[in-house]
Amino acid sequence: MLSYIIKGKTKLSGKAEASGSKNAALPIIATAILNPEPITLYNIPNIEDTRITLEILKILGCTVEKKNDKITICSKNMNKTTIPKELMHKLRSTVVLAGAIIGRFKKATFAFPGGCNIGARPIDLHLEAFKKLGIDIEEKDDIINCTCKEIIGKRIKLRFPSVGATENIILASVYAKGATHITNAAKEPEIKDLARCLNSMGAKVYGAGTSEITIFGVRQLHRTTYKIISDRIETGTLLCAAAGTGGNITIKNANPENLLTVLYSLKEAGCQITLSKNSIKLKAPKKLKAINIKTEPYPGFPTDMQPIIGAILTKAEGESIIEENIFENRFKYADELSRMGANIEIKDKKLIIKGVDNLYGKEVMSKDLRGGAALVIAGLMSEGITKVENIEYILRGYENLDEKLINLGANIKKEKVV
Ligand code: EPZ
């Protein structure tokens, strides 16, 4: 088991750069399954989630070549359509591989991804959409078998703007007969990036980034080279690390358009924010002001930033209320923050945080990816030594987080606990 040992309190200042977006990388890697021609991708973050996804593609018969900062994937000789069950359970987002496999091979077998620490995370919206596209679905125990003669483009209205379901419908519809139209599609920037990547190889996906997306079926795709967007949640995490420690930071190669609600909230909390086309500067006040947050589908405040902004509001002036509307179990980090001296009360889907003057280093446990990042930030804000355990969760979604924080002045090191 790996841990971070953090010596607080330190002001974080200087320049940083987010890695490629985890949540764009996963569906974009899946496009390699659709395309028998080689695709070359840049800016794919080297994190556990992308390593597992690339491992699955190799198991399915794809070639994956990493060279410097590029990855070339070719699925020409891909000969399997079953996603290994143990890897599916390890990484639920591999469910989008199913859409690509069915899109190309008209069949796929995979296991229910299962819930994770932030909620049940069913895939009913994915399966309902697959059925509408003419895909036969057979469920036996926790294995799902999908088959079809061909995929027929259809109008699909999503009950909830699910990111994964939107991505799966797009991937499954690239070679469909006719056109598919999604209403109430998710609008996250990662979906726009997926569409841009698909269109660069000859697909016809229109409207991504809005709630109305149309995919006109094509007969074939061609090779492409594509650079994915930077990670807006990692950008927000680094900004919050500076905001929570009274620091001063510049994030380069960041697109402010992709995290406007986070920037607005940080400004509301008293930070000075300066934006350029591809950089964000933040200067924190001595003490943040309490603010209220409600998580919503994009472009609302992102649920992935909820634990992270929760951490920095523990020392704000006044009472903050955070409402989590996307996942049913995303407050697990709150208990650990309370052990560090925070004054937090959970009421249904709300966190009530009364600002305190200080946090104190403790041994705490990561229970999920973003909750773990929140504990790291709390450690930077605390008196004394904080040991964050189970950081394997954090390493799933953040590339070289400790190195980036050290470059900003943090006293943090990784420790292997046998
Ligand atoms: C994506 O998950 C992201 N993951 C999540 O980021 C992010 O929190 C989430 O979108 C919301 O923005 C990736 O992109 C790999 P959803 P996804 O389908 O696609 C319910 C992180 O920290 N739902 O939009 O799984 C679901 O239970 C991760 O980087 C159904 O009910 O999210 C949840 O309550 C965490 N049925 C809500 O919708 C379905 O079929 C949002 O889920 C699908 C989802």
mmCIF file of N, CA and C and ligand atoms in Angstrom, residues 22-24 26-27 49 91-93 95-96 116 118-127 159-167 186 188 190 231-233 296-298 302-304 325-328 330 369-370 397, ligand 1:
data_model
loop_
_atom_site.group_PDB
_atom_site.id
_atom_site.type_symbol
_atom_site.label_atom_id
_atom_site.label_comp_id
_atom_site.label_asym_id
_atom_site.label_seq_id
_atom_site.Cartn_x
_atom_site.Cartn_y
_atom_site.Cartn_z
ATOM 1 N N LYS A 22 -7.877 12.644 -18.143
ATOM 2 C CA LYS A 22 -8.215 11.220 -17.924
ATOM 3 C C LYS A 22 -9.548 10.915 -18.583
ATOM 4 N N ASN A 23 -10.530 11.791 -18.386
ATOM 5 C CA ASN A 23 -11.891 11.488 -18.842
ATOM 6 C C ASN A 23 -12.119 11.734 -20.321
ATOM 7 N N ALA A 24 -11.107 12.321 -20.984
ATOM 8 C CA ALA A 24 -11.135 12.363 -22.456
ATOM 9 C C ALA A 24 -10.354 11.169 -22.996
ATOM 10 N N LEU A 26 -9.938 8.092 -21.917
ATOM 11 C CA LEU A 26 -10.552 6.758 -21.902
ATOM 12 C C LEU A 26 -11.468 6.532 -23.107
ATOM 13 N N PRO A 27 -12.443 7.404 -23.397
ATOM 14 C CA PRO A 27 -13.270 7.167 -24.601
ATOM 15 C C PRO A 27 -12.473 7.333 -25.893
ATOM 16 N N ASP A 49 -5.587 4.365 -14.746
ATOM 17 C CA ASP A 49 -6.787 4.146 -15.575
ATOM 18 C C ASP A 49 -6.460 4.006 -17.058
ATOM 19 N N LEU A 91 -12.074 -1.208 -13.408
ATOM 20 C CA LEU A 91 -12.187 0.135 -14.011
ATOM 21 C C LEU A 91 -13.520 0.238 -14.751
ATOM 22 N N ARG A 92 -14.507 0.849 -14.058
ATOM 23 C CA ARG A 92 -15.871 0.848 -14.613
ATOM 24 C C ARG A 92 -15.947 1.623 -15.931
ATOM 25 N N SER A 93 -15.067 2.571 -16.113
ATOM 26 C CA SER A 93 -15.204 3.408 -17.325
ATOM 27 C C SER A 93 -14.856 2.616 -18.591
ATOM 28 N N VAL A 95 -16.559 0.527 -19.664
ATOM 29 C CA VAL A 95 -17.863 0.227 -20.283
ATOM 30 C C VAL A 95 -17.964 0.914 -21.647
ATOM 31 N N VAL A 96 -17.235 2.018 -21.870
ATOM 32 C CA VAL A 96 -17.321 2.673 -23.186
ATOM 33 C C VAL A 96 -16.597 1.866 -24.258
ATOM 34 N N CYS A 116 -18.979 1.755 -7.339
ATOM 35 C CA CYS A 116 -17.664 2.062 -6.767
ATOM 36 C C CYS A 116 -17.951 2.861 -5.497
ATOM 37 N N ILE A 118 -18.316 5.856 -4.887
ATOM 38 C CA ILE A 118 -19.096 7.111 -4.832
ATOM 39 C C ILE A 118 -20.557 6.870 -5.185
ATOM 40 N N GLY A 119 -20.873 5.589 -5.485
ATOM 41 C CA GLY A 119 -22.292 5.346 -5.754
ATOM 42 C C GLY A 119 -22.508 4.056 -6.528
ATOM 43 N N ALA A 120 -23.768 3.728 -6.748
ATOM 44 C CA ALA A 120 -24.134 2.455 -7.404
ATOM 45 C C ALA A 120 -23.659 2.439 -8.857
ATOM 46 N N ARG A 121 -23.783 3.560 -9.515
ATOM 47 C CA ARG A 121 -23.310 3.767 -10.881
ATOM 48 C C ARG A 121 -23.802 2.673 -11.838
ATOM 49 N N PRO A 122 -25.114 2.531 -11.972
ATOM 50 C CA PRO A 122 -25.681 1.551 -12.914
ATOM 51 C C PRO A 122 -25.350 1.918 -14.364
ATOM 52 N N ILE A 123 -25.683 1.008 -15.299
ATOM 53 C CA ILE A 123 -25.475 1.328 -16.723
ATOM 54 C C ILE A 123 -26.782 1.134 -17.493
ATOM 55 N N ASP A 124 -27.916 1.330 -16.793
ATOM 56 C CA ASP A 124 -29.216 1.142 -17.448
ATOM 57 C C ASP A 124 -29.393 2.078 -18.642
ATOM 58 N N LEU A 125 -28.895 3.304 -18.538
ATOM 59 C CA LEU A 125 -29.054 4.255 -19.660
ATOM 60 C C LEU A 125 -28.279 3.775 -20.892
ATOM 61 N N HIS A 126 -27.105 3.169 -20.630
ATOM 62 C CA HIS A 126 -26.296 2.636 -21.753
ATOM 63 C C HIS A 126 -27.089 1.516 -22.443
ATOM 64 N N LEU A 127 -27.595 0.583 -21.632
ATOM 65 C CA LEU A 127 -28.242 -0.621 -22.200
ATOM 66 C C LEU A 127 -29.553 -0.265 -22.898
ATOM 67 N N ARG A 159 -32.725 10.049 -20.242
ATOM 68 C CA ARG A 159 -33.442 10.521 -19.055
ATOM 69 C C ARG A 159 -32.553 11.440 -18.208
ATOM 70 N N PHE A 160 -31.243 11.149 -18.249
ATOM 71 C CA PHE A 160 -30.268 11.946 -17.500
ATOM 72 C C PHE A 160 -29.062 12.153 -18.429
ATOM 73 N N PRO A 161 -28.461 13.326 -18.446
ATOM 74 C CA PRO A 161 -27.331 13.558 -19.370
ATOM 75 C C PRO A 161 -26.075 12.818 -18.887
ATOM 76 N N SER A 162 -26.127 11.493 -19.007
ATOM 77 C CA SER A 162 -25.010 10.651 -18.559
ATOM 78 C C SER A 162 -23.811 10.795 -19.496
ATOM 79 N N VAL A 163 -22.636 11.078 -18.921
ATOM 80 C CA VAL A 163 -21.420 11.219 -19.737
ATOM 81 C C VAL A 163 -21.107 9.906 -20.445
ATOM 82 N N GLY A 164 -21.047 8.835 -19.680
ATOM 83 C CA GLY A 164 -20.667 7.538 -20.255
ATOM 84 C C GLY A 164 -21.672 7.041 -21.269
ATOM 85 N N ALA A 165 -22.959 7.239 -20.974
ATOM 86 C CA ALA A 165 -23.980 6.766 -21.928
ATOM 87 C C ALA A 165 -23.900 7.570 -23.227
ATOM 88 N N THR A 166 -23.690 8.890 -23.115
ATOM 89 C CA THR A 166 -23.550 9.715 -24.319
ATOM 90 C C THR A 166 -22.377 9.226 -25.166
ATOM 91 N N GLU A 167 -21.250 8.958 -24.489
ATOM 92 C CA GLU A 167 -20.049 8.487 -25.210
ATOM 93 C C GLU A 167 -20.297 7.135 -25.863
ATOM 94 N N ALA A 186 -25.030 14.553 -22.596
ATOM 95 C CA ALA A 186 -24.108 15.241 -21.682
ATOM 96 C C ALA A 186 -23.280 16.240 -22.506
ATOM 97 N N GLU A 188 -20.218 17.705 -21.441
ATOM 98 C CA GLU A 188 -18.848 17.856 -20.920
ATOM 99 C C GLU A 188 -17.833 18.103 -22.042
ATOM 100 N N GLU A 190 -15.070 16.771 -22.481
ATOM 101 C CA GLU A 190 -14.477 15.492 -22.903
ATOM 102 C C GLU A 190 -15.289 14.866 -24.036
ATOM 103 N N ASP A 231 -6.427 18.177 -18.577
ATOM 104 C CA ASP A 231 -7.390 17.704 -17.574
ATOM 105 C C ASP A 231 -7.925 18.875 -16.748
ATOM 106 N N ARG A 232 -9.214 19.180 -16.944
ATOM 107 C CA ARG A 232 -9.808 20.336 -16.267
ATOM 108 C C ARG A 232 -9.961 20.081 -14.757
ATOM 109 N N ILE A 233 -10.110 18.822 -14.357
ATOM 110 C CA ILE A 233 -10.281 18.519 -12.931
ATOM 111 C C ILE A 233 -8.925 18.574 -12.227
ATOM 112 N N GLU A 296 -23.805 19.980 -10.524
ATOM 113 C CA GLU A 296 -24.792 19.759 -11.598
ATOM 114 C C GLU A 296 -24.077 19.200 -12.821
ATOM 115 N N PRO A 297 -24.818 18.637 -13.776
ATOM 116 C CA PRO A 297 -24.187 18.248 -15.043
ATOM 117 C C PRO A 297 -23.540 19.475 -15.691
ATOM 118 N N TYR A 298 -22.516 19.243 -16.511
ATOM 119 C CA TYR A 298 -21.838 20.353 -17.197
ATOM 120 C C TYR A 298 -22.849 21.163 -17.991
ATOM 121 N N PRO A 302 -18.782 20.978 -11.399
ATOM 122 C CA PRO A 302 -18.528 19.546 -11.609
ATOM 123 C C PRO A 302 -18.457 18.739 -10.314
ATOM 124 N N THR A 303 -19.155 17.635 -10.269
ATOM 125 C CA THR A 303 -19.138 16.768 -9.083
ATOM 126 C C THR A 303 -17.713 16.339 -8.742
ATOM 127 N N ASP A 304 -16.840 16.195 -9.730
ATOM 128 C CA ASP A 304 -15.473 15.743 -9.449
ATOM 129 C C ASP A 304 -14.678 16.771 -8.647
ATOM 130 N N ASN A 325 -25.437 16.597 -6.175
ATOM 131 C CA ASN A 325 -26.646 16.159 -6.886
ATOM 132 C C ASN A 325 -26.390 15.088 -7.936
ATOM 133 N N ILE A 326 -25.141 14.656 -8.100
ATOM 134 C CA ILE A 326 -24.859 13.689 -9.171
ATOM 135 C C ILE A 326 -24.685 12.273 -8.618
ATOM 136 N N PHE A 327 -23.855 12.141 -7.575
ATOM 137 C CA PHE A 327 -23.617 10.806 -6.997
ATOM 138 C C PHE A 327 -24.177 10.752 -5.586
ATOM 139 N N GLU A 328 -24.603 9.540 -5.192
ATOM 140 C CA GLU A 328 -25.295 9.432 -3.901
ATOM 141 C C GLU A 328 -24.349 9.190 -2.726
ATOM 142 N N ARG A 330 -20.809 10.633 -2.192
ATOM 143 C CA ARG A 330 -19.540 11.295 -2.507
ATOM 144 C C ARG A 330 -19.053 12.202 -1.370
ATOM 145 N N LEU A 369 -10.982 8.444 -5.618
ATOM 146 C CA LEU A 369 -10.003 9.280 -6.317
ATOM 147 C C LEU A 369 -10.025 10.736 -5.883
ATOM 148 N N ARG A 370 -11.141 11.399 -5.983
ATOM 149 C CA ARG A 370 -11.207 12.843 -5.703
ATOM 150 C C ARG A 370 -11.225 13.104 -4.198
ATOM 151 N N GLY A 397 -5.900 8.750 -11.166
ATOM 152 C CA GLY A 397 -6.389 9.891 -11.956
ATOM 153 C C GLY A 397 -5.470 11.088 -12.015
HETATM 154 C C1 EPZ B 1 -18.086 10.287 -15.815
HETATM 155 O O1 EPZ B 1 -18.561 9.142 -15.134
HETATM 156 C C2 EPZ B 1 -16.705 10.568 -15.249
HETATM 157 N N1 EPZ B 1 -15.831 9.430 -15.492
HETATM 158 C C3 EPZ B 1 -16.809 10.820 -13.746
HETATM 159 O O2 EPZ B 1 -15.509 11.152 -13.273
HETATM 160 C C4 EPZ B 1 -17.736 12.018 -13.518
HETATM 161 O O3 EPZ B 1 -17.898 12.220 -12.134
HETATM 162 C C5 EPZ B 1 -19.106 11.728 -14.158
HETATM 163 O O4 EPZ B 1 -18.921 11.430 -15.573
HETATM 164 C C6 EPZ B 1 -20.062 12.911 -14.039
HETATM 165 O O5 EPZ B 1 -19.482 14.037 -14.607
HETATM 166 C C7 EPZ B 1 -15.285 9.287 -16.723
HETATM 167 O O6 EPZ B 1 -15.525 10.068 -17.627
HETATM 168 C C8 EPZ B 1 -14.354 8.127 -16.905
HETATM 169 P P1 EPZ B 1 -22.491 9.558 -15.544
HETATM 170 P P2 EPZ B 1 -19.912 8.389 -15.653
HETATM 171 O O7 EPZ B 1 -22.900 8.425 -16.390
HETATM 172 O O8 EPZ B 1 -19.961 8.405 -17.117
HETATM 173 C C9 EPZ B 1 -26.138 7.851 -13.042
HETATM 174 C C10 EPZ B 1 -13.661 11.030 -11.842
HETATM 175 O O9 EPZ B 1 -13.506 11.307 -10.643
HETATM 176 N N2 EPZ B 1 -26.270 6.881 -14.145
HETATM 177 O O10 EPZ B 1 -22.637 10.956 -16.050
HETATM 178 O O11 EPZ B 1 -19.990 7.092 -14.936
HETATM 179 C C11 EPZ B 1 -24.893 7.573 -12.202
HETATM 180 O O12 EPZ B 1 -25.173 6.594 -11.226
HETATM 181 C C12 EPZ B 1 -14.900 10.285 -12.294
HETATM 182 O O13 EPZ B 1 -12.859 11.340 -12.768
HETATM 183 C C13 EPZ B 1 -27.381 6.050 -14.172
HETATM 184 O O14 EPZ B 1 -28.237 6.106 -13.301
HETATM 185 O O15 EPZ B 1 -21.002 9.378 -15.046
HETATM 186 C C14 EPZ B 1 -24.590 8.918 -11.593
HETATM 187 O O16 EPZ B 1 -25.395 9.095 -10.453
HETATM 188 C C15 EPZ B 1 -15.816 9.937 -11.126
HETATM 189 N N3 EPZ B 1 -27.487 5.137 -15.178
HETATM 190 C C16 EPZ B 1 -25.017 9.904 -12.692
HETATM 191 O O17 EPZ B 1 -25.895 9.167 -13.575
HETATM 192 C C17 EPZ B 1 -26.543 5.035 -16.169
HETATM 193 O O18 EPZ B 1 -26.707 4.196 -17.081
HETATM 194 C C18 EPZ B 1 -23.851 10.452 -13.493
HETATM 195 O O19 EPZ B 1 -23.248 9.386 -14.140
HETATM 196 C C19 EPZ B 1 -25.415 5.889 -16.119
HETATM 197 C C20 EPZ B 1 -25.298 6.812 -15.099
#
